[in-house]
Amino acid sequence: MRKDIIINSTPHAIRVAILENGEVVELIVERADARRIVGNLYKGKVTSVKPGLQAAFVEIGLEKAGFLHASDVVHGGTGEDDDEDDEQDHGEDHRRGRGNPVPDIADLLKVGDDIVVQVTKEPISTKGPRLTADISLPGRYLVMMPKGRHIGVSRKIADRRERVRLKQFLQQHRPDNGAFIIRTAAEGTTEDAIRKDVRYLDNLTRQIRETAQTAVAPALIHEDVGLVVSLVRDIFKEDVEELILDDKDDQRKLVEYARTFAPELEKRIRLYSGDLPIFDHYDVEAELKKSLEKRVWLKKGGYLIIEPTEALISIDVNTGRFTGKSSQEETILQTNLLAAAEVARQLRLRDVGGIIVIDFIDMENEANKRRVLLELRNNLKRDRARTKVFQISGLGLIEMSRQRVRPSLLSQLSDPCPYCTGTGKVMSLETQSNSIERLVHRIAIVTKERRLQIQANPLLALFLLEERSEHFRELCRIFDLEINVMDDASLHVEEFRVISLETEKDLIAEFERKARGRRGR
């Protein structure tokens, strides 16, 4: 399977798409005004201890206090076969203690205590960030936990001789203190690479300890690497053919990081130089729009309906226009198999987590039910988030859970709808403005129009004039444009038009027609 990473950078957002065989399977969006905080370390102050919850709330300087469970206060790693699960949750099994008794929170902390904590989950909805005091610091090949002492190896490194070889390298170069997990990316690497990673993580630990001693709580004492560099550290591995990005500064940072920690990957980093914007060239822009819709069409005419609720995500499978060529049972089976693969992709693409209930079309044959369940599980194996899938129930439902680390893509890109008091969603003014700026950029490149009028709902028009005037002035300067913004109360808050002041043509339709022609060449 070919795997590629596409990165689009602008002053107000970084957008990352992961493609498998040309199909978008993951989208990560980080806005300049809402940087991710997972992995950040804070010196916090305990504001409340709740023995009934076995947890404490810790003020770390954010809008909401963080939640710290008793099992996350002490280090729980024990054995040589401990695993690192993914780049978002290093050492989770160590913090849980693998069945060890959880100490009483009241014996560990009291109100007013200072404590160094790390964010493991972003604030989601009404909940504050999830915290741990069992710090884990990821490198390229290793994860270091300053509180422990053991060595673990990723279970994904199956070769026993390779596991022994890597542990011997680590034993020779490890510092006196600290537990380590050897990551999957270390498979086949050299002793020198392990030594460099140990030195980097040991120095980082010392710096954090010194900063924490002088900081006054609440305070940020260590910020994890940015989104782009973290991709090299956690996702950009041997199975990735190319990492393609459209920003020279980001390319320089990635090349420098790769030269230090993964020189074999440097040649796979490429700066995009095409005519179309990078996300249009790779058809990511269209996929991003689809990821916010409830209905998802399957290849043979069936479709999914994906409905997020407060408690869970419901997914309904329908045959739609697909009538099949043989029996009804075979038609249903083929629809369910396509749906199982697409459900796994949509969960990754939309980054939804928590409890998920999938209502497949009822099947009579037990062997067919097992095929659908196996298809779903096989496709979920490529998901970086942890998942757990249960057997098909008597009602034909499959219940599953998916690890939730950050808000879903839908919640990141949308605001509660002012027209329906939160029962639906509309694109946020920030997101719409970003879309308009990108669209004007694309129109200027493809259509060569230089006098444009943007017609938008008064709310959006006002936001463009007040909040984005500098950005539009920059676009005008770069492309020698004249841009006029006009409000139109008849337009829905998500609706806008881009019209030529010369010909009064619809430039959005004109751009899409010409872009299709270029892609078809």
PDB file of C-alpha atoms in Angstrom, residues 76-341:
ATOM      1  CA  GLY A  76       3.051   1.860  36.861  1.00  0.00           C
ATOM      2  CA  GLY A  77       5.440   0.303  34.318  1.00  0.00           C
ATOM      3  CA  THR A  78       6.817  -3.055  35.295  1.00  0.00           C
ATOM      4  CA  GLY A  79       7.984  -5.355  32.563  1.00  0.00           C
ATOM      5  CA  GLU A  80      10.182  -5.861  29.557  1.00  0.00           C
ATOM      6  CA  ASP A  81       7.342  -6.383  27.112  1.00  0.00           C
ATOM      7  CA  ASP A  82       5.518  -3.121  27.697  1.00  0.00           C
ATOM      8  CA  ASP A  83       4.280  -1.482  24.504  1.00  0.00           C
ATOM      9  CA  GLU A  84       4.056   2.021  23.127  1.00  0.00           C
ATOM     10  CA  ASP A  85       0.687   2.303  21.464  1.00  0.00           C
ATOM     11  CA  ASP A  86       0.876   5.439  19.313  1.00  0.00           C
ATOM     12  CA  GLU A  87       2.363   8.908  19.113  1.00  0.00           C
ATOM     13  CA  GLN A  88      -0.524  10.483  21.009  1.00  0.00           C
ATOM     14  CA  ASP A  89      -0.469   8.319  24.112  1.00  0.00           C
ATOM     15  CA  HIS A  90       3.037   7.071  24.915  1.00  0.00           C
ATOM     16  CA  GLY A  91       3.273   4.782  27.884  1.00  0.00           C
ATOM     17  CA  GLU A  92      -0.468   4.632  28.566  1.00  0.00           C
ATOM     18  CA  ASP A  93      -0.160   1.131  29.995  1.00  0.00           C
ATOM     19  CA  HIS A  94       2.494   2.343  32.443  1.00  0.00           C
ATOM     20  CA  ARG A  95       0.261   5.095  33.758  1.00  0.00           C
ATOM     21  CA  ARG A  96      -2.614   2.657  34.189  1.00  0.00           C
ATOM     22  CA  GLY A  97      -0.403   0.311  36.176  1.00  0.00           C
ATOM     23  CA  ARG A  98      -1.630  -2.860  34.387  1.00  0.00           C
ATOM     24  CA  GLY A  99      -3.975  -3.951  37.163  1.00  0.00           C
ATOM     25  CA  ASN A 100      -1.911  -2.676  40.084  1.00  0.00           C
ATOM     26  CA  PRO A 101      -4.028  -1.327  42.962  1.00  0.00           C
ATOM     27  CA  VAL A 102      -4.751   2.381  42.617  1.00  0.00           C
ATOM     28  CA  PRO A 103      -3.544   4.406  45.618  1.00  0.00           C
ATOM     29  CA  ASP A 104      -5.935   6.726  47.457  1.00  0.00           C
ATOM     30  CA  ILE A 105      -5.826  10.160  45.834  1.00  0.00           C
ATOM     31  CA  ALA A 106      -6.074  11.827  49.267  1.00  0.00           C
ATOM     32  CA  ASP A 107      -2.784  10.138  50.263  1.00  0.00           C
ATOM     33  CA  LEU A 108      -1.046  11.467  47.162  1.00  0.00           C
ATOM     34  CA  LEU A 109      -2.201  15.069  46.831  1.00  0.00           C
ATOM     35  CA  LYS A 110      -3.797  17.878  48.783  1.00  0.00           C
ATOM     36  CA  VAL A 111      -5.232  21.248  47.758  1.00  0.00           C
ATOM     37  CA  GLY A 112      -2.462  23.784  47.137  1.00  0.00           C
ATOM     38  CA  ASP A 113       0.196  21.253  46.100  1.00  0.00           C
ATOM     39  CA  ASP A 114       2.389  22.051  43.090  1.00  0.00           C
ATOM     40  CA  ILE A 115       2.764  19.212  40.609  1.00  0.00           C
ATOM     41  CA  VAL A 116       4.322  18.763  37.164  1.00  0.00           C
ATOM     42  CA  VAL A 117       1.793  17.243  34.770  1.00  0.00           C
ATOM     43  CA  GLN A 118       1.527  16.401  31.082  1.00  0.00           C
ATOM     44  CA  VAL A 119      -1.568  16.735  28.886  1.00  0.00           C
ATOM     45  CA  THR A 120      -2.701  13.398  27.438  1.00  0.00           C
ATOM     46  CA  LYS A 121      -6.067  14.497  26.008  1.00  0.00           C
ATOM     47  CA  GLU A 122      -7.242  17.825  24.655  1.00  0.00           C
ATOM     48  CA  PRO A 123     -10.203  19.614  26.285  1.00  0.00           C
ATOM     49  CA  ILE A 124     -13.316  18.174  24.649  1.00  0.00           C
ATOM     50  CA  SER A 125     -16.775  19.755  24.869  1.00  0.00           C
ATOM     51  CA  THR A 126     -17.358  20.680  28.522  1.00  0.00           C
ATOM     52  CA  LYS A 127     -14.441  18.611  29.826  1.00  0.00           C
ATOM     53  CA  GLY A 128     -11.040  20.032  30.665  1.00  0.00           C
ATOM     54  CA  PRO A 129      -7.785  18.391  29.546  1.00  0.00           C
ATOM     55  CA  ARG A 130      -6.816  14.947  30.830  1.00  0.00           C
ATOM     56  CA  LEU A 131      -3.508  15.000  32.722  1.00  0.00           C
ATOM     57  CA  THR A 132      -0.850  12.622  33.947  1.00  0.00           C
ATOM     58  CA  ALA A 133       2.001  13.119  36.404  1.00  0.00           C
ATOM     59  CA  ASP A 134       3.824  10.110  34.925  1.00  0.00           C
ATOM     60  CA  ILE A 135       5.640  12.085  32.256  1.00  0.00           C
ATOM     61  CA  SER A 136       6.617  10.456  28.939  1.00  0.00           C
ATOM     62  CA  LEU A 137       8.912  12.200  26.454  1.00  0.00           C
ATOM     63  CA  PRO A 138       8.954  10.833  22.893  1.00  0.00           C
ATOM     64  CA  GLY A 139      12.021  10.797  20.704  1.00  0.00           C
ATOM     65  CA  ARG A 140      12.415   9.369  17.229  1.00  0.00           C
ATOM     66  CA  TYR A 141      13.190   5.820  18.387  1.00  0.00           C
ATOM     67  CA  LEU A 142      12.552   5.885  22.138  1.00  0.00           C
ATOM     68  CA  VAL A 143      10.068   7.106  24.713  1.00  0.00           C
ATOM     69  CA  MET A 144      11.564   8.140  28.067  1.00  0.00           C
ATOM     70  CA  MET A 145       9.649   8.180  31.364  1.00  0.00           C
ATOM     71  CA  PRO A 146      11.760   9.912  34.034  1.00  0.00           C
ATOM     72  CA  LYS A 147       9.972   8.243  36.963  1.00  0.00           C
ATOM     73  CA  GLY A 148      10.680   4.632  36.011  1.00  0.00           C
ATOM     74  CA  ARG A 149      13.696   2.407  35.562  1.00  0.00           C
ATOM     75  CA  HIS A 150      12.690  -0.541  33.296  1.00  0.00           C
ATOM     76  CA  ILE A 151      13.113  -1.043  29.527  1.00  0.00           C
ATOM     77  CA  GLY A 152      10.152  -1.922  27.298  1.00  0.00           C
ATOM     78  CA  VAL A 153      10.000  -2.848  23.618  1.00  0.00           C
ATOM     79  CA  SER A 154       7.118  -2.262  21.255  1.00  0.00           C
ATOM     80  CA  ARG A 155       5.146  -5.442  20.639  1.00  0.00           C
ATOM     81  CA  LYS A 156       5.078  -4.493  16.951  1.00  0.00           C
ATOM     82  CA  ILE A 157       8.768  -5.483  16.782  1.00  0.00           C
ATOM     83  CA  ALA A 158       8.115  -9.206  16.484  1.00  0.00           C
ATOM     84  CA  ASP A 159      11.645 -10.505  15.814  1.00  0.00           C
ATOM     85  CA  ARG A 160      13.098 -11.654  19.151  1.00  0.00           C
ATOM     86  CA  ARG A 161      16.722 -11.177  18.048  1.00  0.00           C
ATOM     87  CA  GLU A 162      15.969  -7.612  16.989  1.00  0.00           C
ATOM     88  CA  ARG A 163      14.351  -6.915  20.358  1.00  0.00           C
ATOM     89  CA  VAL A 164      17.426  -8.238  22.172  1.00  0.00           C
ATOM     90  CA  ARG A 165      19.777  -6.271  19.887  1.00  0.00           C
ATOM     91  CA  LEU A 166      17.967  -2.973  20.514  1.00  0.00           C
ATOM     92  CA  LYS A 167      17.779  -3.550  24.280  1.00  0.00           C
ATOM     93  CA  GLN A 168      21.518  -4.212  24.387  1.00  0.00           C
ATOM     94  CA  PHE A 169      22.198  -0.912  22.607  1.00  0.00           C
ATOM     95  CA  LEU A 170      19.943   0.914  25.039  1.00  0.00           C
ATOM     96  CA  GLN A 171      21.490  -0.761  28.100  1.00  0.00           C
ATOM     97  CA  GLN A 172      24.941   0.471  27.039  1.00  0.00           C
ATOM     98  CA  HIS A 173      23.922   4.116  26.654  1.00  0.00           C
ATOM     99  CA  ARG A 174      21.002   4.723  29.026  1.00  0.00           C
ATOM    100  CA  PRO A 175      21.428   7.205  31.917  1.00  0.00           C
ATOM    101  CA  ASP A 176      21.237   6.196  35.565  1.00  0.00           C
ATOM    102  CA  ASN A 177      17.589   7.273  35.878  1.00  0.00           C
ATOM    103  CA  GLY A 178      14.554   6.885  33.648  1.00  0.00           C
ATOM    104  CA  ALA A 179      12.460   4.156  32.038  1.00  0.00           C
ATOM    105  CA  PHE A 180      12.506   3.669  28.267  1.00  0.00           C
ATOM    106  CA  ILE A 181      10.278   2.146  25.634  1.00  0.00           C
ATOM    107  CA  ILE A 182      11.866   1.218  22.313  1.00  0.00           C
ATOM    108  CA  ARG A 183       9.464   2.380  19.625  1.00  0.00           C
ATOM    109  CA  THR A 184       8.457   0.489  16.484  1.00  0.00           C
ATOM    110  CA  ALA A 185      10.408   3.013  14.372  1.00  0.00           C
ATOM    111  CA  ALA A 186      13.652   1.741  15.970  1.00  0.00           C
ATOM    112  CA  GLU A 187      13.457  -1.598  14.168  1.00  0.00           C
ATOM    113  CA  GLY A 188      16.627  -1.993  12.079  1.00  0.00           C
ATOM    114  CA  THR A 189      18.244   1.227  13.317  1.00  0.00           C
ATOM    115  CA  THR A 190      21.864   1.620  14.429  1.00  0.00           C
ATOM    116  CA  GLU A 191      23.502   1.826  17.843  1.00  0.00           C
ATOM    117  CA  ASP A 192      24.557   5.400  17.092  1.00  0.00           C
ATOM    118  CA  ALA A 193      20.935   6.423  16.408  1.00  0.00           C
ATOM    119  CA  ILE A 194      19.848   4.922  19.743  1.00  0.00           C
ATOM    120  CA  ARG A 195      22.716   6.709  21.520  1.00  0.00           C
ATOM    121  CA  LYS A 196      21.726  10.072  20.000  1.00  0.00           C
ATOM    122  CA  ASP A 197      18.093   9.588  21.003  1.00  0.00           C
ATOM    123  CA  VAL A 198      19.094   8.709  24.583  1.00  0.00           C
ATOM    124  CA  ARG A 199      21.298  11.802  24.810  1.00  0.00           C
ATOM    125  CA  TYR A 200      18.533  14.044  23.401  1.00  0.00           C
ATOM    126  CA  LEU A 201      15.892  12.707  25.827  1.00  0.00           C
ATOM    127  CA  ASP A 202      18.233  12.816  28.843  1.00  0.00           C
ATOM    128  CA  ASN A 203      19.162  16.442  28.122  1.00  0.00           C
ATOM    129  CA  LEU A 204      15.508  17.310  27.621  1.00  0.00           C
ATOM    130  CA  THR A 205      14.630  15.737  30.983  1.00  0.00           C
ATOM    131  CA  ARG A 206      17.313  17.792  32.734  1.00  0.00           C
ATOM    132  CA  GLN A 207      16.080  21.013  31.112  1.00  0.00           C
ATOM    133  CA  ILE A 208      12.488  20.312  32.152  1.00  0.00           C
ATOM    134  CA  ARG A 209      13.537  19.539  35.723  1.00  0.00           C
ATOM    135  CA  GLU A 210      15.506  22.794  35.981  1.00  0.00           C
ATOM    136  CA  THR A 211      12.648  24.847  34.492  1.00  0.00           C
ATOM    137  CA  ALA A 212      10.119  23.260  36.850  1.00  0.00           C
ATOM    138  CA  GLN A 213      12.197  24.155  39.912  1.00  0.00           C
ATOM    139  CA  THR A 214      12.073  27.897  39.203  1.00  0.00           C
ATOM    140  CA  ALA A 215       8.620  28.200  37.556  1.00  0.00           C
ATOM    141  CA  VAL A 216       5.659  29.560  39.519  1.00  0.00           C
ATOM    142  CA  ALA A 217       2.479  27.503  39.080  1.00  0.00           C
ATOM    143  CA  PRO A 218       0.475  27.561  36.918  1.00  0.00           C
ATOM    144  CA  ALA A 219       3.049  27.702  34.121  1.00  0.00           C
ATOM    145  CA  LEU A 220       3.940  25.995  30.838  1.00  0.00           C
ATOM    146  CA  ILE A 221       7.381  24.430  31.312  1.00  0.00           C
ATOM    147  CA  HIS A 222       7.752  22.436  28.074  1.00  0.00           C
ATOM    148  CA  GLU A 223       5.918  22.669  24.767  1.00  0.00           C
ATOM    149  CA  ASP A 224       5.889  19.626  22.553  1.00  0.00           C
ATOM    150  CA  VAL A 225       7.251  20.012  19.016  1.00  0.00           C
ATOM    151  CA  GLY A 226       4.890  21.561  16.470  1.00  0.00           C
ATOM    152  CA  LEU A 227       2.523  19.586  14.300  1.00  0.00           C
ATOM    153  CA  VAL A 228       4.796  19.443  11.256  1.00  0.00           C
ATOM    154  CA  VAL A 229       7.912  18.212  13.084  1.00  0.00           C
ATOM    155  CA  SER A 230       5.844  15.764  15.154  1.00  0.00           C
ATOM    156  CA  LEU A 231       4.793  14.128  11.880  1.00  0.00           C
ATOM    157  CA  VAL A 232       8.418  13.205  11.180  1.00  0.00           C
ATOM    158  CA  ARG A 233       8.841  11.946  14.717  1.00  0.00           C
ATOM    159  CA  ASP A 234       5.645   9.912  14.953  1.00  0.00           C
ATOM    160  CA  ILE A 235       4.150   9.188  11.514  1.00  0.00           C
ATOM    161  CA  PHE A 236       6.833   9.665   8.850  1.00  0.00           C
ATOM    162  CA  LYS A 237       8.333   6.187   8.756  1.00  0.00           C
ATOM    163  CA  GLU A 238       9.646   3.696   6.206  1.00  0.00           C
ATOM    164  CA  ASP A 239       6.124   2.910   4.940  1.00  0.00           C
ATOM    165  CA  VAL A 240       5.627   6.529   3.764  1.00  0.00           C
ATOM    166  CA  GLU A 241       6.607   7.064   0.131  1.00  0.00           C
ATOM    167  CA  GLU A 242       6.638  10.874   0.164  1.00  0.00           C
ATOM    168  CA  LEU A 243       5.976  13.818   2.437  1.00  0.00           C
ATOM    169  CA  ILE A 244       4.919  16.733   0.238  1.00  0.00           C
ATOM    170  CA  LEU A 245       4.440  20.249   1.584  1.00  0.00           C
ATOM    171  CA  ASP A 246       3.952  23.744   0.193  1.00  0.00           C
ATOM    172  CA  ASP A 247       5.907  25.879   2.681  1.00  0.00           C
ATOM    173  CA  LYS A 248       9.670  26.415   2.311  1.00  0.00           C
ATOM    174  CA  ASP A 249      10.244  27.171   6.016  1.00  0.00           C
ATOM    175  CA  ASP A 250       8.470  23.982   7.068  1.00  0.00           C
ATOM    176  CA  GLN A 251      10.457  22.033   4.500  1.00  0.00           C
ATOM    177  CA  ARG A 252      13.704  23.419   5.908  1.00  0.00           C
ATOM    178  CA  LYS A 253      12.690  22.466   9.484  1.00  0.00           C
ATOM    179  CA  LEU A 254      11.728  18.964   8.412  1.00  0.00           C
ATOM    180  CA  VAL A 255      14.944  18.423   6.462  1.00  0.00           C
ATOM    181  CA  GLU A 256      17.022  19.592   9.447  1.00  0.00           C
ATOM    182  CA  TYR A 257      15.105  17.295  11.802  1.00  0.00           C
ATOM    183  CA  ALA A 258      15.393  14.355   9.397  1.00  0.00           C
ATOM    184  CA  ARG A 259      19.152  14.865   8.978  1.00  0.00           C
ATOM    185  CA  THR A 260      19.590  14.623  12.738  1.00  0.00           C
ATOM    186  CA  PHE A 261      17.163  11.837  13.633  1.00  0.00           C
ATOM    187  CA  ALA A 262      16.218   9.995  10.421  1.00  0.00           C
ATOM    188  CA  PRO A 263      18.631  10.758   7.542  1.00  0.00           C
ATOM    189  CA  GLU A 264      17.217   7.898   5.479  1.00  0.00           C
ATOM    190  CA  LEU A 265      13.937   9.843   5.159  1.00  0.00           C
ATOM    191  CA  GLU A 266      15.402  13.171   3.990  1.00  0.00           C
ATOM    192  CA  LYS A 267      15.156  12.300   0.294  1.00  0.00           C
ATOM    193  CA  ARG A 268      11.431  11.621   0.665  1.00  0.00           C
ATOM    194  CA  ILE A 269      10.616  15.206   1.718  1.00  0.00           C
ATOM    195  CA  ARG A 270       9.495  17.214  -1.320  1.00  0.00           C
ATOM    196  CA  LEU A 271       8.438  20.830  -1.782  1.00  0.00           C
ATOM    197  CA  TYR A 272       5.272  21.108  -3.885  1.00  0.00           C
ATOM    198  CA  SER A 273       5.610  23.255  -7.032  1.00  0.00           C
ATOM    199  CA  GLY A 274       2.391  22.641  -8.997  1.00  0.00           C
ATOM    200  CA  ASP A 275       0.017  25.267 -10.406  1.00  0.00           C
ATOM    201  CA  LEU A 276      -3.019  24.249  -8.360  1.00  0.00           C
ATOM    202  CA  PRO A 277      -2.962  24.650  -4.580  1.00  0.00           C
ATOM    203  CA  ILE A 278      -1.636  21.447  -3.019  1.00  0.00           C
ATOM    204  CA  PHE A 279      -4.926  20.253  -1.486  1.00  0.00           C
ATOM    205  CA  ASP A 280      -6.724  20.744  -4.820  1.00  0.00           C
ATOM    206  CA  HIS A 281      -4.034  18.867  -6.712  1.00  0.00           C
ATOM    207  CA  TYR A 282      -4.439  15.815  -4.464  1.00  0.00           C
ATOM    208  CA  ASP A 283      -8.264  16.159  -4.196  1.00  0.00           C
ATOM    209  CA  VAL A 284      -8.047  16.679  -0.430  1.00  0.00           C
ATOM    210  CA  GLU A 285     -10.150  19.856  -0.443  1.00  0.00           C
ATOM    211  CA  ALA A 286     -13.187  17.971  -1.769  1.00  0.00           C
ATOM    212  CA  GLU A 287     -12.671  15.189   0.780  1.00  0.00           C
ATOM    213  CA  LEU A 288     -12.473  17.725   3.601  1.00  0.00           C
ATOM    214  CA  LYS A 289     -15.853  19.120   2.602  1.00  0.00           C
ATOM    215  CA  LYS A 290     -17.390  15.631   2.427  1.00  0.00           C
ATOM    216  CA  SER A 291     -16.058  14.796   5.894  1.00  0.00           C
ATOM    217  CA  LEU A 292     -18.521  17.290   7.406  1.00  0.00           C
ATOM    218  CA  GLU A 293     -21.588  15.768   5.738  1.00  0.00           C
ATOM    219  CA  LYS A 294     -23.896  13.221   7.343  1.00  0.00           C
ATOM    220  CA  ARG A 295     -24.374  11.108   4.221  1.00  0.00           C
ATOM    221  CA  VAL A 296     -21.432   9.132   2.794  1.00  0.00           C
ATOM    222  CA  TRP A 297     -21.930   7.338  -0.515  1.00  0.00           C
ATOM    223  CA  LEU A 298     -20.485   3.876  -1.091  1.00  0.00           C
ATOM    224  CA  LYS A 299     -19.071   2.718  -4.422  1.00  0.00           C
ATOM    225  CA  LYS A 300     -22.046   0.649  -5.599  1.00  0.00           C
ATOM    226  CA  GLY A 301     -24.798   3.070  -4.606  1.00  0.00           C
ATOM    227  CA  GLY A 302     -25.258   2.286  -0.927  1.00  0.00           C
ATOM    228  CA  TYR A 303     -24.612   4.919   1.697  1.00  0.00           C
ATOM    229  CA  LEU A 304     -23.885   5.595   5.370  1.00  0.00           C
ATOM    230  CA  ILE A 305     -25.594   8.090   7.653  1.00  0.00           C
ATOM    231  CA  ILE A 306     -23.216   9.282  10.388  1.00  0.00           C
ATOM    232  CA  GLU A 307     -24.869  11.048  13.343  1.00  0.00           C
ATOM    233  CA  PRO A 308     -22.738  12.351  16.250  1.00  0.00           C
ATOM    234  CA  THR A 309     -24.609  12.697  19.554  1.00  0.00           C
ATOM    235  CA  GLU A 310     -23.541  13.654  23.063  1.00  0.00           C
ATOM    236  CA  ALA A 311     -23.307  10.026  24.209  1.00  0.00           C
ATOM    237  CA  LEU A 312     -22.168   8.153  21.100  1.00  0.00           C
ATOM    238  CA  ILE A 313     -21.761   8.120  17.327  1.00  0.00           C
ATOM    239  CA  SER A 314     -24.450   6.254  15.389  1.00  0.00           C
ATOM    240  CA  ILE A 315     -23.743   4.946  11.876  1.00  0.00           C
ATOM    241  CA  ASP A 316     -26.570   3.562   9.743  1.00  0.00           C
ATOM    242  CA  VAL A 317     -25.907   1.437   6.631  1.00  0.00           C
ATOM    243  CA  ASN A 318     -28.339   1.543   3.691  1.00  0.00           C
ATOM    244  CA  THR A 319     -28.418  -0.238   0.300  1.00  0.00           C
ATOM    245  CA  GLY A 320     -29.595   2.975  -1.426  1.00  0.00           C
ATOM    246  CA  ARG A 321     -29.454   2.583  -5.214  1.00  0.00           C
ATOM    247  CA  PHE A 322     -27.577  -0.746  -5.097  1.00  0.00           C
ATOM    248  CA  THR A 323     -29.864  -3.608  -6.182  1.00  0.00           C
ATOM    249  CA  GLY A 324     -27.260  -6.303  -6.835  1.00  0.00           C
ATOM    250  CA  LYS A 325     -27.274  -9.050  -9.463  1.00  0.00           C
ATOM    251  CA  SER A 326     -28.167 -12.185  -7.528  1.00  0.00           C
ATOM    252  CA  SER A 327     -29.976 -12.817  -4.229  1.00  0.00           C
ATOM    253  CA  GLN A 328     -31.076 -10.251  -1.673  1.00  0.00           C
ATOM    254  CA  GLU A 329     -28.717 -11.768   0.923  1.00  0.00           C
ATOM    255  CA  GLU A 330     -25.750 -11.340  -1.454  1.00  0.00           C
ATOM    256  CA  THR A 331     -26.735  -7.717  -2.159  1.00  0.00           C
ATOM    257  CA  ILE A 332     -26.899  -7.018   1.568  1.00  0.00           C
ATOM    258  CA  LEU A 333     -23.560  -8.773   2.176  1.00  0.00           C
ATOM    259  CA  GLN A 334     -21.768  -6.758  -0.531  1.00  0.00           C
ATOM    260  CA  THR A 335     -23.217  -3.506   0.823  1.00  0.00           C
ATOM    261  CA  ASN A 336     -22.186  -4.370   4.379  1.00  0.00           C
ATOM    262  CA  LEU A 337     -18.642  -5.323   3.303  1.00  0.00           C
ATOM    263  CA  LEU A 338     -18.213  -2.006   1.486  1.00  0.00           C
ATOM    264  CA  ALA A 339     -19.694  -0.221   4.481  1.00  0.00           C
ATOM    265  CA  ALA A 340     -17.311  -1.936   6.919  1.00  0.00           C
ATOM    266  CA  ALA A 341     -14.278  -0.678   4.994  1.00  0.00           C
TER     267      ALA A 341
END
